[in-house]
Amino acid sequence: MGKIEDDEAGARLEAALYSAGRPLTVEELIKASGTESRTKTLTLMTNLVKKAKSVFKAIEISALPDGSYVFQLRPEFNTIIRKYASKPLLPTATLKTLSYIAYMQPVSSKRLVEVRGSGVYLHLRLLQQLDYIGHQNVGRLKIYNTTEKFQKYFGIQGDKDLLKQKLFTKVRSSNQPTVQQQTPSPAESIPQPNQ
């Protein structure tokens, strides 16, 4: 591949981040930029982050703790736009895993696999990329908790016990059927373990 100009490589990075709808690793960004250089790609990403901060008020490009980057809505705008969003941020199965962690925290990886199935490892990776959960190693086990970013994004802040109470109240109020909704049968409301 011929030499890619900075403007072209930057545009490719913007397009990749926008269209992915998920965090992209540096390796994925190197491929997307066409530069084949880690240093060049990281320099371009630093410039893109600065550019996004100066141009956009409601969206941002963020570097996540694992080194990946994501194009996302700023947390303070989440509640405002929820009714306009066409697709959920997280797949249903991943959201169920996040809910379980939030309600049961601290929770071990072993317990998560028992309750949610082996697919939970994919959920955990995505949730960590988004910085909604963190973990501590205790021997060979990982113990998971939600992060401050999770609390801000979902508007549920406070200590762990208060968090559980608020989460329960939010879920309960969102499950109240309206005229347009029908109450699911008991069989439909049972969570499936391998989702």
Short mmCIF file of N, CA and C in Angstrom, two decimals:
data_model
loop_
_atom_site.label_atom_id
_atom_site.label_comp_id
_atom_site.label_asym_id
_atom_site.label_seq_id
_atom_site.Cartn_x
_atom_site.Cartn_y
_atom_site.Cartn_z
N MET A 1 0.85 -1.18 0.00
CA MET A 1 0.00 0.00 0.00
C MET A 1 0.89 1.23 0.00
N GLY A 2 0.52 2.23 -0.78
CA GLY A 2 1.29 3.46 -0.87
C GLY A 2 1.20 4.25 0.42
N LYS A 3 2.00 5.31 0.48
CA LYS A 3 2.01 6.14 1.68
C LYS A 3 0.68 6.89 1.82
N ILE A 4 0.11 6.84 3.00
CA ILE A 4 -1.16 7.50 3.30
C ILE A 4 -0.86 8.86 3.94
N GLU A 5 -1.51 9.89 3.44
CA GLU A 5 -1.37 11.23 4.01
C GLU A 5 -2.08 11.28 5.37
N ASP A 6 -1.63 12.18 6.24
CA ASP A 6 -2.20 12.31 7.58
C ASP A 6 -3.70 12.59 7.54
N ASP A 7 -4.14 13.48 6.65
CA ASP A 7 -5.57 13.81 6.56
C ASP A 7 -6.39 12.59 6.19
N GLU A 8 -5.90 11.82 5.23
CA GLU A 8 -6.60 10.61 4.80
C GLU A 8 -6.62 9.58 5.92
N ALA A 9 -5.49 9.37 6.59
CA ALA A 9 -5.42 8.41 7.69
C ALA A 9 -6.34 8.83 8.84
N GLY A 10 -6.37 10.13 9.15
CA GLY A 10 -7.25 10.64 10.20
C GLY A 10 -8.71 10.43 9.85
N ALA A 11 -9.06 10.67 8.59
CA ALA A 11 -10.44 10.46 8.14
C ALA A 11 -10.82 8.99 8.24
N ARG A 12 -9.89 8.11 7.91
CA ARG A 12 -10.15 6.67 8.03
C ARG A 12 -10.38 6.27 9.49
N LEU A 13 -9.60 6.86 10.38
CA LEU A 13 -9.78 6.57 11.81
C LEU A 13 -11.14 7.05 12.30
N GLU A 14 -11.53 8.26 11.91
CA GLU A 14 -12.85 8.78 12.27
C GLU A 14 -13.94 7.85 11.79
N ALA A 15 -13.85 7.43 10.53
CA ALA A 15 -14.86 6.54 9.95
C ALA A 15 -14.92 5.21 10.68
N ALA A 16 -13.77 4.65 10.99
CA ALA A 16 -13.73 3.36 11.68
C ALA A 16 -14.35 3.46 13.07
N LEU A 17 -13.99 4.50 13.82
CA LEU A 17 -14.54 4.67 15.17
C LEU A 17 -16.04 4.91 15.14
N TYR A 18 -16.48 5.72 14.19
CA TYR A 18 -17.91 6.03 14.09
C TYR A 18 -18.72 4.80 13.72
N SER A 19 -18.26 4.06 12.73
CA SER A 19 -19.04 2.93 12.23
C SER A 19 -18.96 1.69 13.11
N ALA A 20 -17.90 1.56 13.91
CA ALA A 20 -17.73 0.36 14.73
C ALA A 20 -18.80 0.24 15.81
N GLY A 21 -19.15 1.36 16.43
CA GLY A 21 -20.14 1.30 17.50
C GLY A 21 -19.63 0.58 18.73
N ARG A 22 -18.32 0.39 18.82
CA ARG A 22 -17.69 -0.29 19.95
C ARG A 22 -16.26 0.22 20.05
N PRO A 23 -15.59 -0.05 21.16
CA PRO A 23 -14.19 0.35 21.26
C PRO A 23 -13.33 -0.41 20.25
N LEU A 24 -12.34 0.26 19.69
CA LEU A 24 -11.40 -0.37 18.76
C LEU A 24 -10.01 -0.38 19.39
N THR A 25 -9.34 -1.51 19.25
CA THR A 25 -7.98 -1.64 19.78
C THR A 25 -7.02 -0.85 18.90
N VAL A 26 -5.83 -0.60 19.41
CA VAL A 26 -4.82 0.12 18.62
C VAL A 26 -4.50 -0.67 17.36
N GLU A 27 -4.44 -1.99 17.46
CA GLU A 27 -4.15 -2.82 16.28
C GLU A 27 -5.23 -2.63 15.20
N GLU A 28 -6.50 -2.58 15.62
CA GLU A 28 -7.58 -2.35 14.67
C GLU A 28 -7.47 -0.96 14.05
N LEU A 29 -7.08 0.01 14.85
CA LEU A 29 -6.94 1.38 14.36
C LEU A 29 -5.77 1.51 13.39
N ILE A 30 -4.70 0.77 13.64
CA ILE A 30 -3.55 0.78 12.71
C ILE A 30 -4.01 0.27 11.34
N LYS A 31 -4.78 -0.83 11.35
CA LYS A 31 -5.29 -1.38 10.08
C LYS A 31 -6.21 -0.38 9.39
N ALA A 32 -7.10 0.23 10.18
CA ALA A 32 -8.06 1.18 9.61
C ALA A 32 -7.37 2.40 9.02
N SER A 33 -6.33 2.88 9.68
CA SER A 33 -5.65 4.10 9.22
C SER A 33 -4.83 3.86 7.96
N GLY A 34 -4.35 2.63 7.79
CA GLY A 34 -3.51 2.33 6.64
C GLY A 34 -2.08 2.78 6.79
N THR A 35 -1.70 3.26 7.97
CA THR A 35 -0.34 3.77 8.16
C THR A 35 0.68 2.67 8.45
N GLU A 36 0.22 1.57 8.99
CA GLU A 36 1.08 0.45 9.40
C GLU A 36 2.09 0.85 10.46
N SER A 37 1.84 1.96 11.14
CA SER A 37 2.75 2.45 12.18
C SER A 37 1.98 2.73 13.46
N ARG A 38 2.38 2.08 14.53
CA ARG A 38 1.74 2.28 15.83
C ARG A 38 1.93 3.73 16.29
N THR A 39 3.16 4.22 16.20
CA THR A 39 3.47 5.58 16.63
C THR A 39 2.65 6.61 15.86
N LYS A 40 2.61 6.45 14.55
CA LYS A 40 1.85 7.38 13.69
C LYS A 40 0.36 7.33 14.04
N THR A 41 -0.17 6.11 14.21
CA THR A 41 -1.59 5.96 14.53
C THR A 41 -1.92 6.59 15.88
N LEU A 42 -1.08 6.37 16.88
CA LEU A 42 -1.33 6.96 18.20
C LEU A 42 -1.24 8.48 18.17
N THR A 43 -0.33 9.01 17.37
CA THR A 43 -0.24 10.47 17.20
C THR A 43 -1.52 11.00 16.55
N LEU A 44 -1.98 10.31 15.52
CA LEU A 44 -3.23 10.72 14.86
C LEU A 44 -4.41 10.64 15.83
N MET A 45 -4.44 9.59 16.67
CA MET A 45 -5.53 9.45 17.63
C MET A 45 -5.49 10.57 18.67
N THR A 46 -4.32 10.94 19.13
CA THR A 46 -4.19 12.06 20.08
C THR A 46 -4.75 13.33 19.46
N ASN A 47 -4.42 13.56 18.19
CA ASN A 47 -4.94 14.74 17.48
C ASN A 47 -6.45 14.67 17.31
N LEU A 48 -6.97 13.46 17.01
CA LEU A 48 -8.43 13.31 16.86
C LEU A 48 -9.16 13.56 18.16
N VAL A 49 -8.61 13.07 19.27
CA VAL A 49 -9.24 13.30 20.58
C VAL A 49 -9.31 14.80 20.86
N LYS A 50 -8.22 15.51 20.61
CA LYS A 50 -8.20 16.98 20.82
C LYS A 50 -9.19 17.68 19.90
N LYS A 51 -9.21 17.26 18.64
CA LYS A 51 -10.12 17.87 17.66
C LYS A 51 -11.58 17.66 18.07
N ALA A 52 -11.91 16.44 18.50
CA ALA A 52 -13.28 16.14 18.92
C ALA A 52 -13.68 16.99 20.12
N LYS A 53 -12.75 17.19 21.06
CA LYS A 53 -13.05 18.02 22.24
C LYS A 53 -13.34 19.46 21.85
N SER A 54 -12.63 19.97 20.85
CA SER A 54 -12.84 21.37 20.48
C SER A 54 -14.03 21.57 19.55
N VAL A 55 -14.40 20.54 18.79
CA VAL A 55 -15.47 20.68 17.81
C VAL A 55 -16.83 20.24 18.35
N PHE A 56 -16.87 19.10 19.04
CA PHE A 56 -18.14 18.52 19.48
C PHE A 56 -18.43 18.85 20.93
N LYS A 57 -19.69 19.06 21.23
CA LYS A 57 -20.10 19.32 22.60
C LYS A 57 -20.73 18.09 23.24
N ALA A 58 -21.41 17.26 22.46
CA ALA A 58 -22.14 16.12 23.02
C ALA A 58 -21.47 14.77 22.77
N ILE A 59 -20.51 14.72 21.84
CA ILE A 59 -19.84 13.45 21.58
C ILE A 59 -18.34 13.60 21.79
N GLU A 60 -17.69 12.45 22.00
CA GLU A 60 -16.26 12.48 22.29
C GLU A 60 -15.58 11.22 21.76
N ILE A 61 -14.29 11.31 21.58
CA ILE A 61 -13.46 10.15 21.32
C ILE A 61 -12.65 9.96 22.59
N SER A 62 -12.79 8.80 23.21
CA SER A 62 -12.12 8.55 24.48
C SER A 62 -11.14 7.41 24.39
N ALA A 63 -10.02 7.58 25.08
CA ALA A 63 -9.07 6.48 25.27
C ALA A 63 -9.52 5.74 26.52
N LEU A 64 -9.72 4.44 26.40
CA LEU A 64 -10.18 3.63 27.52
C LEU A 64 -8.98 3.05 28.27
N PRO A 65 -9.20 2.60 29.51
CA PRO A 65 -8.09 2.09 30.32
C PRO A 65 -7.29 0.95 29.68
N ASP A 66 -7.94 0.16 28.83
CA ASP A 66 -7.22 -0.96 28.19
C ASP A 66 -6.44 -0.52 26.95
N GLY A 67 -6.46 0.79 26.64
CA GLY A 67 -5.72 1.30 25.50
C GLY A 67 -6.53 1.42 24.22
N SER A 68 -7.76 0.93 24.24
CA SER A 68 -8.61 1.05 23.05
C SER A 68 -9.25 2.44 23.02
N TYR A 69 -9.88 2.77 21.90
CA TYR A 69 -10.53 4.07 21.72
C TYR A 69 -11.98 3.85 21.30
N VAL A 70 -12.84 4.78 21.71
CA VAL A 70 -14.26 4.67 21.37
C VAL A 70 -14.81 6.06 21.04
N PHE A 71 -15.71 6.10 20.07
CA PHE A 71 -16.45 7.30 19.68
C PHE A 71 -17.79 7.17 20.38
N GLN A 72 -18.11 8.07 21.29
CA GLN A 72 -19.31 7.89 22.10
C GLN A 72 -19.94 9.22 22.49
N LEU A 73 -21.16 9.09 22.97
CA LEU A 73 -21.88 10.23 23.52
C LEU A 73 -21.30 10.54 24.90
N ARG A 74 -21.16 11.81 25.23
CA ARG A 74 -20.69 12.16 26.57
C ARG A 74 -21.74 11.72 27.59
N PRO A 75 -21.31 11.17 28.73
CA PRO A 75 -22.25 10.62 29.71
C PRO A 75 -23.36 11.57 30.13
N GLU A 76 -23.08 12.86 30.21
CA GLU A 76 -24.12 13.80 30.68
C GLU A 76 -25.29 13.95 29.70
N PHE A 77 -25.15 13.44 28.47
CA PHE A 77 -26.23 13.54 27.49
C PHE A 77 -27.03 12.24 27.34
N ASN A 78 -26.63 11.18 28.04
CA ASN A 78 -27.29 9.89 27.88
C ASN A 78 -28.78 9.91 28.18
N THR A 79 -29.16 10.53 29.29
CA THR A 79 -30.58 10.53 29.65
C THR A 79 -31.41 11.35 28.67
N ILE A 80 -30.82 12.37 28.10
CA ILE A 80 -31.54 13.24 27.17
C ILE A 80 -31.89 12.51 25.88
N ILE A 81 -30.97 11.69 25.36
CA ILE A 81 -31.17 11.09 24.04
C ILE A 81 -31.71 9.67 24.06
N ARG A 82 -31.88 9.07 25.23
CA ARG A 82 -32.33 7.67 25.28
C ARG A 82 -33.55 7.42 24.42
N LYS A 83 -34.51 8.32 24.45
CA LYS A 83 -35.75 8.09 23.69
C LYS A 83 -35.53 8.16 22.18
N TYR A 84 -34.41 8.72 21.74
CA TYR A 84 -34.13 8.83 20.32
C TYR A 84 -33.22 7.72 19.80
N ALA A 85 -32.61 7.00 20.69
CA ALA A 85 -31.65 5.96 20.28
C ALA A 85 -32.38 4.82 19.57
N SER A 86 -31.83 4.39 18.44
CA SER A 86 -32.48 3.33 17.67
C SER A 86 -32.03 1.94 18.08
N LYS A 87 -30.85 1.82 18.64
CA LYS A 87 -30.40 0.50 19.07
C LYS A 87 -29.76 0.64 20.44
N PRO A 88 -29.85 -0.41 21.24
CA PRO A 88 -29.26 -0.33 22.57
C PRO A 88 -27.74 -0.30 22.50
N LEU A 89 -27.14 0.29 23.50
CA LEU A 89 -25.69 0.36 23.59
C LEU A 89 -25.09 -1.04 23.68
N LEU A 90 -25.74 -1.89 24.46
CA LEU A 90 -25.22 -3.24 24.70
C LEU A 90 -26.23 -4.29 24.25
N PRO A 91 -25.74 -5.42 23.76
CA PRO A 91 -26.65 -6.53 23.47
C PRO A 91 -27.36 -6.96 24.76
N THR A 92 -28.55 -7.52 24.63
CA THR A 92 -29.35 -7.90 25.79
C THR A 92 -28.60 -8.81 26.74
N ALA A 93 -27.91 -9.82 26.21
CA ALA A 93 -27.19 -10.76 27.07
C ALA A 93 -26.10 -10.06 27.88
N THR A 94 -25.39 -9.13 27.26
CA THR A 94 -24.34 -8.39 27.95
C THR A 94 -24.95 -7.47 29.00
N LEU A 95 -26.09 -6.88 28.68
CA LEU A 95 -26.78 -6.02 29.64
C LEU A 95 -27.24 -6.82 30.86
N LYS A 96 -27.69 -8.06 30.62
CA LYS A 96 -28.09 -8.93 31.74
C LYS A 96 -26.89 -9.24 32.63
N THR A 97 -25.75 -9.49 32.01
CA THR A 97 -24.54 -9.75 32.79
C THR A 97 -24.16 -8.52 33.61
N LEU A 98 -24.22 -7.35 32.99
CA LEU A 98 -23.91 -6.10 33.70
C LEU A 98 -24.88 -5.88 34.86
N SER A 99 -26.15 -6.15 34.64
CA SER A 99 -27.15 -6.00 35.70
C SER A 99 -26.85 -6.94 36.86
N TYR A 100 -26.48 -8.17 36.53
CA TYR A 100 -26.16 -9.14 37.58
C TYR A 100 -24.95 -8.67 38.40
N ILE A 101 -23.93 -8.19 37.71
CA ILE A 101 -22.73 -7.70 38.41
C ILE A 101 -23.11 -6.51 39.30
N ALA A 102 -23.90 -5.59 38.77
CA ALA A 102 -24.29 -4.40 39.54
C ALA A 102 -25.07 -4.79 40.79
N TYR A 103 -25.95 -5.76 40.66
CA TYR A 103 -26.80 -6.13 41.79
C TYR A 103 -26.08 -7.01 42.80
N MET A 104 -25.21 -7.90 42.32
CA MET A 104 -24.57 -8.87 43.20
C MET A 104 -23.15 -8.49 43.63
N GLN A 105 -22.63 -7.39 43.13
CA GLN A 105 -21.23 -7.05 43.38
C GLN A 105 -20.88 -7.02 44.85
N PRO A 106 -19.67 -7.41 45.17
CA PRO A 106 -18.65 -8.01 44.31
C PRO A 106 -19.02 -9.44 43.96
N VAL A 107 -18.72 -9.83 42.73
CA VAL A 107 -19.07 -11.18 42.27
C VAL A 107 -17.88 -11.79 41.54
N SER A 108 -17.67 -13.08 41.77
CA SER A 108 -16.51 -13.76 41.19
C SER A 108 -16.79 -14.21 39.76
N SER A 109 -15.72 -14.39 39.01
CA SER A 109 -15.85 -14.89 37.64
C SER A 109 -16.47 -16.28 37.65
N LYS A 110 -16.13 -17.08 38.64
CA LYS A 110 -16.70 -18.44 38.75
C LYS A 110 -18.22 -18.36 38.88
N ARG A 111 -18.70 -17.49 39.74
CA ARG A 111 -20.15 -17.34 39.94
C ARG A 111 -20.82 -16.82 38.66
N LEU A 112 -20.17 -15.90 37.98
CA LEU A 112 -20.73 -15.37 36.73
C LEU A 112 -20.88 -16.47 35.68
N VAL A 113 -19.90 -17.35 35.58
CA VAL A 113 -19.99 -18.46 34.62
C VAL A 113 -21.11 -19.41 35.02
N GLU A 114 -21.25 -19.67 36.33
CA GLU A 114 -22.32 -20.55 36.80
C GLU A 114 -23.70 -19.99 36.45
N VAL A 115 -23.86 -18.70 36.63
CA VAL A 115 -25.17 -18.06 36.44
C VAL A 115 -25.44 -17.71 34.98
N ARG A 116 -24.45 -17.16 34.27
CA ARG A 116 -24.66 -16.63 32.93
C ARG A 116 -24.11 -17.51 31.81
N GLY A 117 -23.33 -18.54 32.15
CA GLY A 117 -22.79 -19.42 31.13
C GLY A 117 -21.43 -18.95 30.63
N SER A 118 -20.80 -19.78 29.80
CA SER A 118 -19.44 -19.49 29.35
C SER A 118 -19.35 -18.27 28.42
N GLY A 119 -20.46 -17.87 27.83
CA GLY A 119 -20.48 -16.67 26.98
C GLY A 119 -20.20 -15.40 27.76
N VAL A 120 -20.19 -15.51 29.09
CA VAL A 120 -19.97 -14.35 29.94
C VAL A 120 -18.60 -13.73 29.71
N TYR A 121 -17.63 -14.52 29.26
CA TYR A 121 -16.29 -13.97 29.05
C TYR A 121 -16.29 -12.88 27.96
N LEU A 122 -17.09 -13.06 26.92
CA LEU A 122 -17.22 -12.02 25.89
C LEU A 122 -17.88 -10.77 26.47
N HIS A 123 -18.89 -10.99 27.31
CA HIS A 123 -19.59 -9.86 27.94
C HIS A 123 -18.61 -9.08 28.82
N LEU A 124 -17.82 -9.80 29.61
CA LEU A 124 -16.88 -9.15 30.52
C LEU A 124 -15.85 -8.33 29.76
N ARG A 125 -15.37 -8.86 28.65
CA ARG A 125 -14.37 -8.13 27.86
C ARG A 125 -14.97 -6.81 27.34
N LEU A 126 -16.20 -6.87 26.79
CA LEU A 126 -16.84 -5.66 26.28
C LEU A 126 -17.11 -4.67 27.40
N LEU A 127 -17.60 -5.15 28.53
CA LEU A 127 -17.91 -4.27 29.65
C LEU A 127 -16.65 -3.62 30.23
N GLN A 128 -15.54 -4.35 30.20
CA GLN A 128 -14.27 -3.76 30.66
C GLN A 128 -13.75 -2.75 29.64
N GLN A 129 -13.93 -3.03 28.36
CA GLN A 129 -13.51 -2.06 27.33
C GLN A 129 -14.26 -0.76 27.49
N LEU A 130 -15.53 -0.86 27.83
CA LEU A 130 -16.35 0.34 28.03
C LEU A 130 -16.12 0.98 29.40
N ASP A 131 -15.33 0.32 30.23
CA ASP A 131 -15.02 0.79 31.58
C ASP A 131 -16.26 0.85 32.47
N TYR A 132 -17.19 -0.09 32.27
CA TYR A 132 -18.36 -0.20 33.15
C TYR A 132 -18.09 -1.11 34.33
N ILE A 133 -17.11 -2.00 34.18
CA ILE A 133 -16.74 -2.90 35.27
C ILE A 133 -15.23 -2.93 35.41
N GLY A 134 -14.80 -3.31 36.59
CA GLY A 134 -13.39 -3.52 36.86
C GLY A 134 -13.26 -4.81 37.66
N HIS A 135 -12.06 -5.27 37.84
CA HIS A 135 -11.87 -6.49 38.62
C HIS A 135 -10.60 -6.43 39.45
N GLN A 136 -10.59 -7.28 40.46
CA GLN A 136 -9.40 -7.50 41.27
C GLN A 136 -9.11 -8.98 41.23
N ASN A 137 -7.83 -9.34 41.16
CA ASN A 137 -7.45 -10.74 41.20
C ASN A 137 -7.33 -11.19 42.65
N VAL A 138 -8.01 -12.27 42.96
CA VAL A 138 -7.93 -12.89 44.28
C VAL A 138 -7.55 -14.34 44.02
N GLY A 139 -6.27 -14.63 44.14
CA GLY A 139 -5.80 -15.96 43.76
C GLY A 139 -5.98 -16.12 42.26
N ARG A 140 -6.66 -17.20 41.87
CA ARG A 140 -6.92 -17.44 40.45
C ARG A 140 -8.25 -16.86 40.00
N LEU A 141 -9.03 -16.35 40.93
CA LEU A 141 -10.33 -15.78 40.60
C LEU A 141 -10.23 -14.28 40.35
N LYS A 142 -11.16 -13.80 39.55
CA LYS A 142 -11.32 -12.36 39.37
C LYS A 142 -12.63 -11.98 40.05
N ILE A 143 -12.59 -10.91 40.81
CA ILE A 143 -13.77 -10.40 41.49
C ILE A 143 -14.18 -9.10 40.80
N TYR A 144 -15.42 -9.05 40.30
CA TYR A 144 -15.89 -7.93 39.50
C TYR A 144 -16.78 -6.98 40.29
N ASN A 145 -16.64 -5.70 39.97
CA ASN A 145 -17.46 -4.61 40.51
C ASN A 145 -17.76 -3.64 39.38
N THR A 146 -18.78 -2.82 39.58
CA THR A 146 -19.04 -1.75 38.61
C THR A 146 -18.11 -0.58 38.91
N THR A 147 -17.96 0.28 37.92
CA THR A 147 -17.06 1.44 38.05
C THR A 147 -17.87 2.72 38.24
N GLU A 148 -17.15 3.78 38.50
CA GLU A 148 -17.78 5.10 38.61
C GLU A 148 -18.41 5.50 37.27
N LYS A 149 -17.77 5.13 36.16
CA LYS A 149 -18.33 5.45 34.84
C LYS A 149 -19.68 4.78 34.66
N PHE A 150 -19.82 3.52 35.10
CA PHE A 150 -21.10 2.82 35.05
C PHE A 150 -22.15 3.62 35.82
N GLN A 151 -21.80 4.04 37.02
CA GLN A 151 -22.74 4.77 37.86
C GLN A 151 -23.18 6.07 37.20
N LYS A 152 -22.23 6.80 36.61
CA LYS A 152 -22.57 8.05 35.93
C LYS A 152 -23.44 7.80 34.71
N TYR A 153 -23.05 6.82 33.90
CA TYR A 153 -23.77 6.56 32.65
C TYR A 153 -25.22 6.18 32.91
N PHE A 154 -25.44 5.31 33.90
CA PHE A 154 -26.80 4.85 34.17
C PHE A 154 -27.51 5.69 35.22
N GLY A 155 -26.87 6.72 35.72
CA GLY A 155 -27.51 7.63 36.68
C GLY A 155 -27.82 6.98 38.01
N ILE A 156 -26.97 6.03 38.42
CA ILE A 156 -27.18 5.33 39.68
C ILE A 156 -25.90 5.49 40.49
N GLN A 157 -25.85 6.50 41.35
CA GLN A 157 -24.63 6.76 42.10
C GLN A 157 -24.83 6.53 43.59
N GLY A 158 -23.75 6.18 44.27
CA GLY A 158 -23.79 5.98 45.71
C GLY A 158 -22.99 4.75 46.10
N ASP A 159 -23.08 4.40 47.40
CA ASP A 159 -22.36 3.21 47.84
C ASP A 159 -23.05 1.95 47.31
N LYS A 160 -22.42 0.80 47.50
CA LYS A 160 -22.89 -0.45 46.89
C LYS A 160 -24.31 -0.81 47.32
N ASP A 161 -24.64 -0.68 48.62
CA ASP A 161 -25.97 -1.03 49.09
C ASP A 161 -27.03 -0.09 48.52
N LEU A 162 -26.72 1.20 48.51
CA LEU A 162 -27.63 2.19 47.95
C LEU A 162 -27.78 1.96 46.45
N LEU A 163 -26.69 1.59 45.79
CA LEU A 163 -26.71 1.29 44.36
C LEU A 163 -27.68 0.15 44.06
N LYS A 164 -27.63 -0.91 44.86
CA LYS A 164 -28.53 -2.05 44.67
C LYS A 164 -29.99 -1.62 44.81
N GLN A 165 -30.25 -0.80 45.82
CA GLN A 165 -31.61 -0.32 46.06
C GLN A 165 -32.11 0.53 44.88
N LYS A 166 -31.27 1.45 44.40
CA LYS A 166 -31.65 2.31 43.28
C LYS A 166 -31.84 1.49 42.01
N LEU A 167 -30.95 0.51 41.79
CA LEU A 167 -31.06 -0.34 40.61
C LEU A 167 -32.36 -1.12 40.64
N PHE A 168 -32.70 -1.69 41.79
CA PHE A 168 -33.94 -2.44 41.93
C PHE A 168 -35.14 -1.54 41.64
N THR A 169 -35.13 -0.33 42.17
CA THR A 169 -36.23 0.62 41.96
C THR A 169 -36.35 0.99 40.49
N LYS A 170 -35.22 1.25 39.82
CA LYS A 170 -35.25 1.61 38.40
C LYS A 170 -35.79 0.47 37.55
N VAL A 171 -35.32 -0.75 37.81
CA VAL A 171 -35.77 -1.90 37.04
C VAL A 171 -37.25 -2.14 37.28
N ARG A 172 -37.67 -2.04 38.52
CA ARG A 172 -39.07 -2.26 38.85
C ARG A 172 -39.98 -1.23 38.18
N SER A 173 -39.56 0.04 38.20
CA SER A 173 -40.39 1.08 37.58
C SER A 173 -40.40 0.97 36.06
N SER A 174 -39.30 0.50 35.47
CA SER A 174 -39.28 0.36 34.01
C SER A 174 -40.04 -0.87 33.55
N ASN A 175 -40.34 -1.80 34.46
CA ASN A 175 -41.08 -3.01 34.10
C ASN A 175 -42.57 -2.86 34.31
N GLN A 176 -43.04 -1.71 34.77
CA GLN A 176 -44.47 -1.49 34.93
C GLN A 176 -45.11 -1.42 33.55
N PRO A 177 -46.06 -2.32 33.24
CA PRO A 177 -46.65 -2.30 31.90
C PRO A 177 -47.48 -1.03 31.68
N THR A 178 -47.40 -0.53 30.46
CA THR A 178 -48.23 0.61 30.08
C THR A 178 -49.36 0.08 29.21
N VAL A 179 -50.20 0.96 28.73
CA VAL A 179 -51.31 0.56 27.88
C VAL A 179 -50.80 -0.12 26.62
N GLN A 180 -49.65 0.34 26.11
CA GLN A 180 -49.11 -0.19 24.87
C GLN A 180 -48.33 -1.48 25.08
N GLN A 181 -47.91 -1.77 26.31
CA GLN A 181 -47.14 -2.97 26.59
C GLN A 181 -48.06 -4.04 27.13
N GLN A 182 -47.67 -5.28 26.91
CA GLN A 182 -48.38 -6.38 27.51
C GLN A 182 -47.45 -7.04 28.51
N THR A 183 -48.01 -7.50 29.61
CA THR A 183 -47.20 -8.18 30.60
C THR A 183 -46.79 -9.54 30.05
N PRO A 184 -45.48 -9.88 30.09
CA PRO A 184 -45.05 -11.16 29.57
C PRO A 184 -45.53 -12.30 30.44
N SER A 185 -45.65 -13.46 29.83
CA SER A 185 -46.02 -14.64 30.60
C SER A 185 -44.85 -15.00 31.51
N PRO A 186 -45.10 -15.76 32.59
CA PRO A 186 -44.00 -16.12 33.49
C PRO A 186 -42.84 -16.81 32.76
N ALA A 187 -43.13 -17.61 31.76
CA ALA A 187 -42.07 -18.31 31.02
C ALA A 187 -41.19 -17.33 30.26
N GLU A 188 -41.78 -16.24 29.73
CA GLU A 188 -41.00 -15.26 28.98
C GLU A 188 -40.11 -14.42 29.87
N SER A 189 -40.48 -14.28 31.14
CA SER A 189 -39.72 -13.41 32.02
C SER A 189 -38.56 -14.11 32.72
N ILE A 190 -38.41 -15.42 32.52
CA ILE A 190 -37.30 -16.14 33.13
C ILE A 190 -36.05 -15.90 32.31
N PRO A 191 -34.97 -15.39 32.93
CA PRO A 191 -33.74 -15.15 32.17
C PRO A 191 -33.14 -16.45 31.67
N GLN A 192 -32.65 -16.43 30.46
CA GLN A 192 -32.02 -17.61 29.88
C GLN A 192 -30.54 -17.60 30.24
N PRO A 193 -30.00 -18.71 30.77
CA PRO A 193 -28.63 -18.72 31.27
C PRO A 193 -27.56 -18.53 30.22
N ASN A 194 -27.77 -18.89 28.98
CA ASN A 194 -26.71 -18.82 27.99
C ASN A 194 -26.85 -17.65 27.04
N GLN A 195 -27.50 -16.61 27.47
CA GLN A 195 -27.63 -15.44 26.59
C GLN A 195 -26.56 -14.47 26.88
#
